[in-house]
């Protein structure tokens, strides 16, 4: 599926819930089912700074796509990462770099993006885009076309 | 006396609103308190009738604004029982007051090999300036630890005092643990050895009656915004004798006496430390907040807040798996806690969605978090406009958190 299609799917899922607590119940459930990062990547080198909770994010490049895995010590953060992974993992660097982030606003997670709140959704998105840029540059240097 | 809580709540317009479709409960008072309507009105009145730069003009408005500013200084002097107006310096806030003292005291008194003692429960603002000035001056920065109740380990603190100690910098009330430190006793012991004492009063002045002369500390620093006044205004109290000895902090404006091409002479206290155009609006607001607190009575405020704290501690102890940090016998009205192994960010996010403002994180006290070996806490800090019904809502939200993260 394309990034925009998954984003629309996520937005639709959240639109079923009016109350914030219900939305967070969904995020908590998502947090519990986050595909776990390999323990060997849970080091400071993969730690995203700027979050109130710890977030480790790992990316690898496989057949033109970026595969993301992550973990956090907070469950809500894990739930948010799970949404991001569902949207951005298994996509090409090019598509990730050009992805529109309106979905965050639409599901009401905008407050998590605010740079003044140190809970790091913005840091996570930034890191994913940085990985995409790094892989894109590397592949171009090697003469591949993503 | 019955505390007139309904009347008091009606003085704070911001409290009467809904967040996420639930009535707001504001328990982040240790970060910043709300402002009574009369403080807001005083600032508006100032801009509508009196606004002008002070101390300079001979015209009507300038005289009026200067009078308001200097009258406020006098009332603050009385509020904390300072010796005279020259001992009251207006700053941007506690952090600036602390930096002012660390920088100027460092320049004047700290030499290589000298020592400054602080404590592990300090806010970064009373920790980092001393750590850094010690690094600059080649002095040693020493940090006293805590007892299991989160009280200052006095034995360790006193054991650190020696002939090289120049100053002890400590907080009146811990912003994380609520611990009220025995600053009067510590000052008496420090003064026997000719050591200066600085007290960070940011969390003290809004909860307790403060008498700096009884305490006998050399410096006492606090912020307006934590005591129902606007942001951007703070106070440094310093004993006149020691302030006279310190060099100026920033240059320009009111702190100048005469300027020549090759040298400058400086104004007398308190102006020597007030560079640039001051925050007159903030001072006017702070003055009004002090009138308000005086009318309520700081003793009555302290006693009402103590009853809130007692109620909260009792209710929290009734919940399984709650860890409370800071159980000092002398404790201000805040509680730091963790719910089982639930991350404070997770719990805080849900509590927020239930309309309750608590603080999560390290509370600008990373050394203390490391010392306690925790990532952070949830902190509910109370003010005199809070109620036991609001604490009941906090307890219900904690139970909800436990249910959601089961």
Short mmCIF file of C-alpha atoms in Angstrom, two decimals:
data_model
loop_
_atom_site.label_atom_id
_atom_site.label_comp_id
_atom_site.label_asym_id
_atom_site.label_seq_id
_atom_site.Cartn_x
_atom_site.Cartn_y
_atom_site.Cartn_z
CA UNK A 1 0.00 0.00 0.00
CA UNK A 2 1.03 3.55 -0.62
CA UNK A 3 1.84 5.90 2.26
CA UNK A 4 -1.26 8.06 1.64
CA UNK A 5 -3.52 5.02 1.61
CA UNK A 6 -2.23 3.75 4.94
CA UNK A 7 -2.50 7.26 6.38
CA UNK A 8 -6.15 7.41 5.31
CA UNK A 9 -6.76 4.02 6.88
CA UNK A 10 -5.26 5.19 10.19
CA UNK A 11 -7.30 8.40 10.14
CA UNK A 12 -10.49 6.39 9.53
CA UNK A 13 -9.72 4.04 12.40
CA UNK A 14 -9.30 6.94 14.79
CA UNK A 15 -12.36 8.82 13.59
CA UNK A 16 -14.53 6.14 15.21
CA UNK A 17 -13.55 7.44 18.65
CA UNK A 18 -14.72 10.78 20.00
CA UNK A 19 -13.34 10.67 23.50
CA UNK A 20 -9.63 11.11 24.04
CA UNK A 21 -9.44 8.22 26.47
CA UNK A 22 -10.86 5.88 23.81
CA UNK A 23 -8.27 7.09 21.31
CA UNK A 24 -5.54 6.44 23.84
CA UNK A 25 -6.90 2.98 24.56
CA UNK A 26 -6.35 2.23 20.87
CA UNK A 27 -2.82 3.67 20.99
CA UNK A 28 -2.04 1.62 24.11
CA UNK A 29 -3.20 -1.56 22.36
CA UNK A 30 -1.02 -0.65 19.37
CA UNK A 31 1.87 -0.12 21.77
CA UNK A 32 1.51 -3.64 23.07
CA UNK A 33 1.78 -5.10 19.57
CA UNK A 34 4.75 -3.08 18.34
CA UNK A 35 7.12 -5.28 16.32
CA UNK A 36 10.12 -5.42 18.58
CA UNK A 37 13.50 -4.08 17.63
CA UNK A 38 16.39 -6.52 17.82
CA UNK A 39 17.82 -6.16 21.35
CA UNK A 40 21.27 -5.46 19.93
CA UNK A 41 20.00 -2.15 18.53
CA UNK A 42 18.72 -0.93 21.89
CA UNK A 43 21.85 1.12 22.47
CA UNK A 44 22.55 4.83 22.76
CA UNK A 45 23.55 4.89 19.08
CA UNK A 46 19.92 4.23 18.11
CA UNK A 47 18.36 6.37 20.82
CA UNK A 48 16.35 9.37 19.63
CA UNK A 49 16.99 12.40 21.77
CA UNK A 50 14.31 14.94 22.64
CA UNK A 51 11.75 12.49 24.02
CA UNK A 52 10.46 12.29 27.60
CA UNK A 53 10.46 8.53 27.15
CA UNK A 54 13.29 6.58 25.56
CA UNK A 55 12.89 5.67 21.89
CA UNK A 56 15.20 3.40 19.91
CA UNK A 57 14.74 3.38 16.15
CA UNK A 58 16.54 1.16 13.66
CA UNK A 59 16.34 1.29 9.87
CA UNK A 60 17.71 -0.99 7.19
CA UNK A 61 17.55 -0.94 3.43
CA UNK A 62 16.20 -4.01 1.67
CA UNK A 63 15.25 -4.28 -2.02
CA UNK A 64 14.59 -0.59 -2.46
CA UNK A 65 12.56 -0.28 0.74
CA UNK A 66 13.34 0.93 4.24
CA UNK A 67 12.48 -1.46 7.05
CA UNK A 68 11.93 0.22 10.42
CA UNK A 69 11.90 -1.36 13.86
CA UNK A 70 11.68 0.46 17.17
CA UNK A 71 10.99 0.28 20.88
CA UNK A 72 10.28 2.60 23.79
CA UNK A 73 10.06 2.36 27.57
CA UNK A 74 6.61 4.05 27.49
CA UNK A 75 3.59 2.27 26.03
CA UNK A 76 1.86 5.30 24.52
CA UNK A 77 5.10 6.18 22.77
CA UNK A 78 5.28 2.60 21.50
CA UNK A 79 1.75 2.96 20.15
CA UNK A 80 2.67 6.15 18.33
CA UNK A 81 5.80 4.52 16.90
CA UNK A 82 3.68 1.61 15.77
CA UNK A 83 1.52 4.00 13.74
CA UNK A 84 4.63 5.58 12.22
CA UNK A 85 6.12 2.19 11.36
CA UNK A 86 2.87 1.03 9.80
CA UNK A 87 2.93 4.11 7.58
CA UNK A 88 6.63 4.47 6.79
CA UNK A 89 8.16 1.02 7.02
CA UNK A 90 8.47 -0.96 3.83
CA UNK A 91 8.36 2.20 1.72
CA UNK A 92 10.97 3.66 -0.61
CA UNK A 93 13.24 6.47 0.63
CA UNK A 94 11.80 8.74 -2.07
CA UNK A 95 8.20 8.20 -0.90
CA UNK A 96 9.12 8.70 2.74
CA UNK A 97 10.89 11.97 1.95
CA UNK A 98 7.87 13.30 0.08
CA UNK A 99 5.26 12.01 2.51
CA UNK A 100 2.65 14.47 3.67
CA UNK A 101 2.17 14.52 7.46
CA UNK A 102 -1.41 15.78 7.60
CA UNK A 103 -2.59 12.54 9.18
CA UNK A 104 -1.02 13.56 12.49
CA UNK A 105 -3.26 16.59 12.63
CA UNK A 106 -6.30 14.60 11.49
CA UNK A 107 -6.06 11.98 14.22
CA UNK A 108 -5.49 14.71 16.78
CA UNK A 109 -1.92 13.84 17.64
CA UNK A 110 -0.71 17.30 16.70
CA UNK A 111 0.09 18.17 20.29
CA UNK A 112 2.68 15.38 20.20
CA UNK A 113 4.40 17.15 17.35
CA UNK A 114 4.74 20.47 19.08
CA UNK A 115 8.43 21.28 19.45
CA UNK A 116 7.75 22.65 22.90
CA UNK A 117 6.59 19.30 24.19
CA UNK A 118 9.48 16.98 24.72
CA UNK A 119 7.66 13.80 23.94
CA UNK A 120 9.25 13.43 20.65
CA UNK A 121 6.83 12.50 17.86
CA UNK A 122 8.53 15.23 15.86
CA UNK A 123 11.95 13.78 16.69
CA UNK A 124 10.78 10.35 15.51
CA UNK A 125 9.40 11.65 12.21
CA UNK A 126 12.56 13.70 11.70
CA UNK A 127 14.73 10.65 12.34
CA UNK A 128 12.73 8.51 9.89
CA UNK A 129 13.11 11.18 7.20
CA UNK A 130 16.83 11.42 7.97
CA UNK A 131 17.22 7.68 7.51
CA UNK A 132 15.35 7.95 4.19
CA UNK A 133 17.63 10.76 3.05
CA UNK A 134 20.75 8.85 4.09
CA UNK A 135 19.72 5.70 2.21
CA UNK A 136 18.67 7.70 -0.84
CA UNK A 137 22.03 9.49 -0.96
CA UNK A 138 23.94 6.27 -0.43
CA UNK A 139 22.06 4.48 -3.19
CA UNK A 140 22.50 7.36 -5.63
CA UNK A 141 26.22 7.38 -4.94
CA UNK A 142 26.30 3.69 -5.70
CA UNK A 143 24.43 4.26 -8.95
CA UNK A 144 21.17 2.63 -7.98
CA UNK A 145 17.81 4.16 -8.58
CA UNK A 146 15.60 3.58 -5.52
CA UNK B 1 -11.11 29.95 60.65
CA UNK B 2 -12.87 28.51 57.60
CA UNK B 3 -10.85 29.12 54.46
CA UNK B 4 -13.13 31.00 51.97
CA UNK B 5 -12.40 28.59 49.12
CA UNK B 6 -15.41 29.43 46.93
CA UNK B 7 -14.63 33.13 47.05
CA UNK B 8 -10.96 32.42 46.35
CA UNK B 9 -11.74 30.22 43.35
CA UNK B 10 -13.91 32.95 41.91
CA UNK B 11 -10.85 35.25 41.98
CA UNK B 12 -9.08 33.04 39.41
CA UNK B 13 -10.89 33.18 36.04
CA UNK B 14 -8.64 30.60 34.36
CA UNK B 15 -9.75 27.81 36.70
CA UNK B 16 -13.30 27.90 35.37
CA UNK B 17 -12.90 26.16 32.06
CA UNK B 18 -13.20 22.74 30.52
CA UNK B 19 -10.32 20.87 28.91
CA UNK B 20 -11.06 17.76 26.80
CA UNK B 21 -14.73 18.20 27.86
CA UNK B 22 -13.88 17.91 31.54
CA UNK B 23 -13.59 20.65 34.17
CA UNK B 24 -9.95 21.69 34.51
CA UNK B 25 -8.05 20.63 37.61
CA UNK B 26 -4.83 22.62 37.84
CA UNK B 27 -2.17 20.78 39.84
CA UNK B 28 0.96 22.24 38.22
CA UNK B 29 1.36 25.09 40.67
CA UNK B 30 5.01 24.35 41.41
CA UNK B 31 5.71 25.14 37.75
CA UNK B 32 3.62 28.30 37.74
CA UNK B 33 0.61 29.51 39.68
CA UNK B 34 -2.47 31.15 38.18
CA UNK B 35 -3.16 34.86 38.59
CA UNK B 36 -6.06 36.39 40.51
CA UNK B 37 -8.22 38.82 38.55
CA UNK B 38 -6.93 41.77 40.57
CA UNK B 39 -3.34 41.11 39.46
CA UNK B 40 -4.49 41.02 35.84
CA UNK B 41 -6.51 44.22 36.43
CA UNK B 42 -3.56 45.97 38.08
CA UNK B 43 -1.41 45.36 35.00
CA UNK B 44 -4.15 46.63 32.70
CA UNK B 45 -4.64 49.70 34.92
CA UNK B 46 -0.90 50.36 34.82
CA UNK B 47 -0.87 50.41 31.02
CA UNK B 48 -4.05 52.46 30.81
CA UNK B 49 -2.98 55.13 33.29
CA UNK B 50 0.62 55.02 34.48
CA UNK B 51 2.91 53.46 31.88
CA UNK B 52 6.26 55.16 31.49
CA UNK B 53 9.97 54.51 31.84
CA UNK B 54 11.02 55.04 35.42
CA UNK B 55 13.67 56.91 37.38
CA UNK B 56 14.45 59.19 34.42
CA UNK B 57 11.78 61.73 33.58
CA UNK B 58 10.67 64.71 35.59
CA UNK B 59 7.21 64.51 34.11
CA UNK B 60 4.02 63.36 35.76
CA UNK B 61 3.79 59.80 34.33
CA UNK B 62 7.41 59.01 35.00
CA UNK B 63 7.03 60.08 38.61
CA UNK B 64 3.87 58.02 38.99
CA UNK B 65 5.42 54.87 37.48
CA UNK B 66 8.57 55.31 39.57
CA UNK B 67 6.48 55.66 42.71
CA UNK B 68 4.59 52.46 41.94
CA UNK B 69 7.85 50.62 41.31
CA UNK B 70 9.58 51.84 44.46
CA UNK B 71 6.48 51.39 46.60
CA UNK B 72 6.42 47.74 45.45
CA UNK B 73 10.04 47.34 46.53
CA UNK B 74 9.12 48.60 49.97
CA UNK B 75 6.19 46.19 50.26
CA UNK B 76 8.28 43.22 49.14
CA UNK B 77 10.86 44.22 51.71
CA UNK B 78 8.13 44.06 54.37
CA UNK B 79 6.66 40.83 52.97
CA UNK B 80 9.88 38.89 53.56
CA UNK B 81 11.00 41.11 56.46
CA UNK B 82 14.21 42.31 54.82
CA UNK B 83 16.25 45.00 56.57
CA UNK B 84 15.73 47.77 54.05
CA UNK B 85 14.83 48.53 50.42
CA UNK B 86 18.44 48.45 49.26
CA UNK B 87 18.41 44.70 49.86
CA UNK B 88 15.63 44.05 47.32
CA UNK B 89 16.82 43.66 43.72
CA UNK B 90 14.33 43.09 40.91
CA UNK B 91 15.33 40.39 38.41
CA UNK B 92 13.65 38.34 35.68
CA UNK B 93 13.09 35.47 38.07
CA UNK B 94 14.74 33.04 40.45
CA UNK B 95 17.08 31.73 37.75
CA UNK B 96 18.44 35.20 37.03
CA UNK B 97 18.75 35.95 40.75
CA UNK B 98 20.77 32.76 41.23
CA UNK B 99 22.97 33.41 38.21
CA UNK B 100 23.58 36.95 39.40
CA UNK B 101 24.85 35.75 42.75
CA UNK B 102 26.85 32.80 41.36
CA UNK B 103 28.60 35.03 38.82
CA UNK B 104 29.36 38.01 41.04
CA UNK B 105 30.09 36.02 44.19
CA UNK B 106 32.36 33.78 42.10
CA UNK B 107 34.28 36.79 40.77
CA UNK B 108 34.65 38.41 44.15
CA UNK B 109 35.17 35.49 46.52
CA UNK B 110 35.97 32.19 44.79
CA UNK B 111 39.61 31.28 44.28
CA UNK B 112 41.25 28.01 43.20
CA UNK B 113 40.85 25.41 45.93
CA UNK B 114 37.80 27.06 47.50
CA UNK B 115 34.63 25.05 47.90
CA UNK B 116 30.90 25.58 47.35
CA UNK B 117 28.39 23.11 48.81
CA UNK B 118 25.02 22.42 47.25
CA UNK B 119 22.54 19.54 47.52
CA UNK B 120 21.33 16.75 45.26
CA UNK B 121 17.73 18.01 45.53
CA UNK B 122 18.43 21.34 43.80
CA UNK B 123 16.62 22.59 40.73
CA UNK B 124 19.09 22.93 37.83
CA UNK B 125 18.95 26.71 38.32
CA UNK B 126 20.60 26.44 41.74
CA UNK B 127 22.96 23.67 40.68
CA UNK B 128 24.40 24.43 37.26
CA UNK B 129 25.40 28.10 37.93
CA UNK B 130 27.46 26.96 40.96
CA UNK B 131 28.88 23.94 39.17
CA UNK B 132 29.96 26.16 36.28
CA UNK B 133 31.36 29.02 38.32
CA UNK B 134 33.39 26.48 40.34
CA UNK B 135 34.76 25.02 37.11
CA UNK B 136 35.70 28.51 35.92
CA UNK B 137 37.33 29.56 39.17
CA UNK B 138 39.09 26.26 39.87
CA UNK B 139 36.92 25.77 42.94
CA UNK B 140 35.41 22.50 44.13
CA UNK B 141 31.66 21.92 43.81
CA UNK B 142 30.36 19.52 46.48
CA UNK B 143 26.89 18.00 46.68
CA UNK B 144 25.19 16.71 49.83
CA UNK B 145 22.80 13.75 49.58
CA UNK B 146 19.51 12.72 51.16
CA UNK B 147 17.98 10.43 53.73
CA UNK B 148 15.50 7.75 52.70
CA UNK B 149 12.59 10.11 53.42
CA UNK B 150 13.99 12.63 50.96
CA UNK B 151 15.27 14.91 53.70
CA UNK B 152 18.65 16.56 53.43
CA UNK B 153 21.40 14.41 54.98
CA UNK B 154 22.54 17.04 57.48
CA UNK B 155 25.34 14.91 58.81
CA UNK B 156 26.83 14.65 55.33
CA UNK B 157 26.28 18.36 54.68
CA UNK B 158 27.93 19.46 57.93
CA UNK B 159 30.74 16.96 57.33
CA UNK B 160 31.56 18.73 54.08
CA UNK B 161 32.09 22.09 55.76
CA UNK B 162 35.74 23.01 56.16
CA UNK B 163 38.02 26.05 56.09
CA UNK B 164 37.80 26.20 52.27
CA UNK B 165 34.00 26.40 52.14
CA UNK B 166 32.85 29.80 50.89
CA UNK B 167 29.13 29.31 50.34
CA UNK B 168 26.26 26.87 50.79
CA UNK B 169 23.56 27.05 48.09
CA UNK B 170 20.39 25.18 48.91
CA UNK B 171 16.70 25.23 48.28
CA UNK B 172 14.13 26.26 50.87
CA UNK B 173 11.62 23.73 49.50
CA UNK B 174 12.39 20.93 47.02
CA UNK B 175 10.36 21.26 43.82
CA UNK B 176 10.30 17.46 43.46
CA UNK B 177 10.14 16.09 47.01
CA UNK B 178 8.38 18.96 48.77
CA UNK B 179 10.96 18.73 51.55
CA UNK B 180 11.23 21.92 53.61
CA UNK B 181 14.89 22.31 54.54
CA UNK B 182 15.97 23.59 57.98
CA UNK B 183 17.57 26.67 56.42
CA UNK B 184 17.71 28.63 59.67
CA UNK B 185 19.66 25.90 61.44
CA UNK B 186 22.01 25.39 58.47
CA UNK B 187 22.63 29.14 58.23
CA UNK B 188 23.47 29.38 61.93
CA UNK B 189 26.06 26.61 61.58
CA UNK B 190 27.50 28.05 58.35
CA UNK B 191 27.84 31.52 59.88
CA UNK B 192 29.90 30.16 62.78
CA UNK B 193 32.48 29.32 60.11
CA UNK B 194 31.97 32.58 58.20
CA UNK B 195 30.33 30.80 55.25
CA UNK B 196 27.66 32.57 53.18
CA UNK B 197 24.27 30.91 52.64
CA UNK B 198 22.07 31.30 49.59
CA UNK B 199 18.50 30.02 49.70
CA UNK B 200 16.49 29.27 46.55
CA UNK B 201 13.05 30.36 47.66
CA UNK B 202 11.17 29.70 44.40
CA UNK B 203 9.03 27.00 46.04
CA UNK B 204 9.12 28.50 49.52
CA UNK B 205 7.74 31.99 49.30
CA UNK B 206 4.37 30.96 47.84
CA UNK B 207 3.66 28.35 50.52
CA UNK B 208 5.22 29.58 53.75
CA UNK B 209 5.58 32.83 55.63
CA UNK B 210 9.17 33.92 54.90
CA UNK B 211 11.26 36.01 57.29
CA UNK B 212 14.74 36.45 55.85
CA UNK B 213 16.09 38.16 58.92
CA UNK B 214 14.93 35.37 61.18
CA UNK B 215 16.36 32.83 58.72
CA UNK B 216 19.51 35.01 58.63
CA UNK B 217 20.49 33.72 55.15
CA UNK B 218 22.70 35.99 53.03
CA UNK B 219 20.64 35.60 49.84
CA UNK B 220 17.05 34.56 49.17
CA UNK B 221 15.79 34.27 45.57
CA UNK B 222 12.26 33.91 44.24
CA UNK B 223 9.99 34.35 41.22
CA UNK B 224 6.77 36.28 40.83
CA UNK B 225 5.05 33.74 38.61
CA UNK B 226 5.13 31.02 41.27
CA UNK B 227 3.39 33.35 43.73
CA UNK B 228 0.35 34.46 41.71
CA UNK B 229 2.19 37.33 39.99
CA UNK B 230 3.21 37.63 36.31
CA UNK B 231 6.06 35.83 34.59
CA UNK B 232 9.34 37.64 33.97
CA UNK B 233 9.65 39.26 37.38
CA UNK B 234 11.68 37.94 40.28
CA UNK B 235 13.50 39.09 43.37
CA UNK B 236 16.95 38.76 44.80
CA UNK B 237 17.19 39.54 48.48
CA UNK B 238 20.75 39.99 49.68
CA UNK B 239 22.20 41.38 52.86
CA UNK B 240 23.29 44.94 52.20
CA UNK B 241 26.80 44.38 53.51
CA UNK B 242 27.52 41.52 51.11
CA UNK B 243 25.72 43.09 48.12
CA UNK B 244 27.96 46.15 48.56
CA UNK B 245 31.00 43.92 48.14
CA UNK B 246 29.82 42.22 44.95
CA UNK B 247 30.70 43.64 41.51
CA UNK B 248 27.88 44.61 39.12
CA UNK B 249 26.34 41.81 37.03
CA UNK B 250 25.15 43.54 33.84
CA UNK B 251 26.07 46.98 32.58
CA UNK B 252 23.95 49.85 31.31
CA UNK B 253 20.87 51.83 32.23
CA UNK B 254 19.94 52.46 35.83
CA UNK B 255 23.03 50.78 37.27
CA UNK B 256 25.28 53.56 35.95
CA UNK B 257 26.32 56.59 37.98
CA UNK B 258 28.85 58.33 35.73
CA UNK B 259 30.52 57.25 32.53
CA UNK B 260 33.85 58.55 31.23
CA UNK B 261 35.79 57.36 28.21
CA UNK B 262 38.21 55.41 30.37
CA UNK B 263 36.08 54.36 33.34
CA UNK B 264 32.60 54.19 34.84
CA UNK B 265 31.22 54.58 38.33
CA UNK B 266 28.20 52.58 39.41
CA UNK B 267 24.96 53.47 41.08
CA UNK B 268 24.25 52.53 44.67
CA UNK B 269 22.10 49.63 45.88
CA UNK B 270 19.67 48.35 44.79
CA UNK B 271 20.10 50.02 41.36
CA UNK B 272 23.66 48.74 40.96
CA UNK B 273 22.16 45.37 40.02
CA UNK B 274 19.24 46.60 37.90
CA UNK B 275 20.62 47.15 34.41
CA UNK B 276 18.36 48.25 31.57
CA UNK B 277 14.72 49.26 31.63
CA UNK B 278 13.07 47.17 34.30
CA UNK B 279 9.88 45.10 34.08
CA UNK B 280 7.61 47.70 35.68
CA UNK B 281 4.46 45.85 34.62
CA UNK B 282 5.78 42.73 36.40
CA UNK B 283 6.59 44.70 39.53
CA UNK B 284 3.11 46.26 39.56
CA UNK B 285 1.60 42.76 39.22
CA UNK B 286 3.85 41.34 41.93
CA UNK B 287 2.86 44.13 44.29
CA UNK B 288 -0.81 43.36 43.74
CA UNK B 289 -0.21 39.63 44.28
CA UNK B 290 1.45 40.43 47.58
CA UNK B 291 -1.53 42.55 48.65
CA UNK B 292 -3.72 39.57 47.81
CA UNK B 293 -1.54 37.11 49.76
CA UNK B 294 -1.38 39.50 52.71
CA UNK B 295 -5.17 39.69 52.79
CA UNK B 296 -5.44 35.90 52.73
CA UNK B 297 -2.65 35.62 55.29
CA UNK B 298 0.36 33.41 54.59
CA UNK B 299 -0.23 31.44 57.80
CA UNK B 300 -3.78 30.63 56.69
CA UNK B 301 -2.51 29.73 53.20
CA UNK B 302 0.12 27.41 54.68
CA UNK B 303 -2.37 25.74 56.99
CA UNK B 304 -4.99 25.20 54.24
CA UNK B 305 -2.36 23.79 51.87
CA UNK B 306 -1.12 21.50 54.61
CA UNK B 307 -4.63 20.07 54.92
CA UNK B 308 -4.67 19.45 51.14
CA UNK B 309 -1.31 17.70 51.35
CA UNK B 310 -2.45 15.53 54.27
CA UNK B 311 -5.59 14.56 52.37
CA UNK B 312 -3.65 13.72 49.20
CA UNK B 313 -1.03 11.66 51.06
CA UNK B 314 -3.77 9.68 52.84
CA UNK B 315 -5.67 9.00 49.62
CA UNK B 316 -2.51 8.02 47.73
CA UNK B 317 -1.43 5.63 50.44
CA UNK B 318 -4.75 3.84 49.95
CA UNK B 319 -3.82 2.91 46.37
CA UNK B 320 -1.82 -0.22 45.80
CA UNK B 321 1.59 0.09 44.14
CA UNK B 322 1.99 3.83 44.48
CA UNK B 323 5.51 5.01 45.19
CA UNK B 324 5.65 8.47 46.76
CA UNK B 325 8.99 10.28 46.58
CA UNK B 326 9.55 12.61 49.51
CA UNK B 327 7.95 11.85 52.86
CA UNK B 328 9.73 14.47 54.90
CA UNK B 329 8.10 15.48 58.16
CA UNK B 330 8.36 19.08 57.02
CA UNK B 331 6.82 19.05 53.57
CA UNK B 332 5.21 21.60 51.27
CA UNK B 333 1.99 20.88 49.40
CA UNK B 334 3.16 18.75 46.50
CA UNK B 335 3.40 15.02 45.84
CA UNK B 336 5.77 13.27 43.46
CA UNK B 337 4.87 9.70 42.70
CA UNK B 338 4.97 6.76 40.31
CA UNK B 339 2.15 4.31 39.66
CA UNK B 340 3.62 0.80 39.73
CA UNK B 341 5.96 0.42 36.79
CA UNK B 342 3.93 2.64 34.50
CA UNK B 343 6.12 5.21 32.78
CA UNK B 344 5.36 8.73 34.08
CA UNK B 345 4.86 9.91 30.50
CA UNK B 346 2.16 7.25 29.93
CA UNK B 347 0.37 8.05 33.18
CA UNK B 348 0.68 11.83 32.71
CA UNK B 349 -0.76 11.66 29.19
CA UNK B 350 -3.90 9.89 30.42
CA UNK B 351 -4.29 12.08 33.50
CA UNK B 352 -4.07 15.13 31.21
CA UNK B 353 -6.83 13.71 29.02
CA UNK B 354 -8.99 13.47 32.15
CA UNK B 355 -8.66 17.24 32.53
CA UNK B 356 -6.01 17.23 35.24
CA UNK B 357 -2.79 19.19 34.78
CA UNK B 358 0.09 17.42 36.51
CA UNK B 359 3.74 17.59 35.63
CA UNK B 360 5.70 14.61 34.35
CA UNK B 361 9.42 14.24 33.82
CA UNK B 362 12.59 15.16 35.66
CA UNK B 363 11.31 18.55 36.91
CA UNK B 364 14.63 20.24 36.04
CA UNK B 365 16.33 18.07 38.65
CA UNK B 366 18.23 15.46 36.63
CA UNK B 367 20.87 14.85 39.32
CA UNK B 368 18.05 14.00 41.75
CA UNK B 369 16.41 11.59 39.25
CA UNK B 370 19.78 9.83 38.81
CA UNK B 371 20.19 9.72 42.58
CA UNK B 372 16.74 8.12 42.99
CA UNK B 373 17.38 5.90 39.92
CA UNK B 374 14.08 6.77 38.24
CA UNK B 375 13.31 8.27 34.78
CA UNK B 376 11.07 10.92 36.27
CA UNK B 377 7.94 11.28 38.37
CA UNK B 378 4.41 12.54 38.19
CA UNK B 379 4.02 15.62 40.31
CA UNK B 380 0.81 17.13 41.61
CA UNK B 381 1.50 20.47 43.27
CA UNK B 382 -1.28 22.25 45.11
CA UNK B 383 -2.19 25.88 45.65
CA UNK B 384 -4.70 27.42 48.02
CA UNK B 385 -7.36 27.49 45.28
CA UNK B 386 -7.33 23.69 44.98
CA UNK B 387 -9.83 21.49 46.80
CA UNK B 388 -10.14 18.00 48.23
CA UNK B 389 -12.75 17.26 45.54
CA UNK B 390 -10.06 17.93 42.94
CA UNK B 391 -7.73 15.53 44.75
CA UNK B 392 -10.52 12.93 44.57
CA UNK B 393 -10.54 13.41 40.80
CA UNK B 394 -6.78 12.89 40.70
CA UNK B 395 -7.18 9.65 42.65
CA UNK B 396 -9.91 8.49 40.24
CA UNK B 397 -7.63 9.30 37.30
CA UNK B 398 -4.81 7.26 38.85
CA UNK B 399 -7.18 4.30 39.16
CA UNK B 400 -8.17 4.81 35.53
CA UNK B 401 -4.48 4.77 34.52
CA UNK B 402 -3.97 1.52 36.40
CA UNK B 403 -6.94 0.03 34.58
CA UNK B 404 -5.80 1.20 31.13
CA UNK B 405 -2.22 -0.05 31.47
CA UNK B 406 -3.12 -3.33 33.14
#
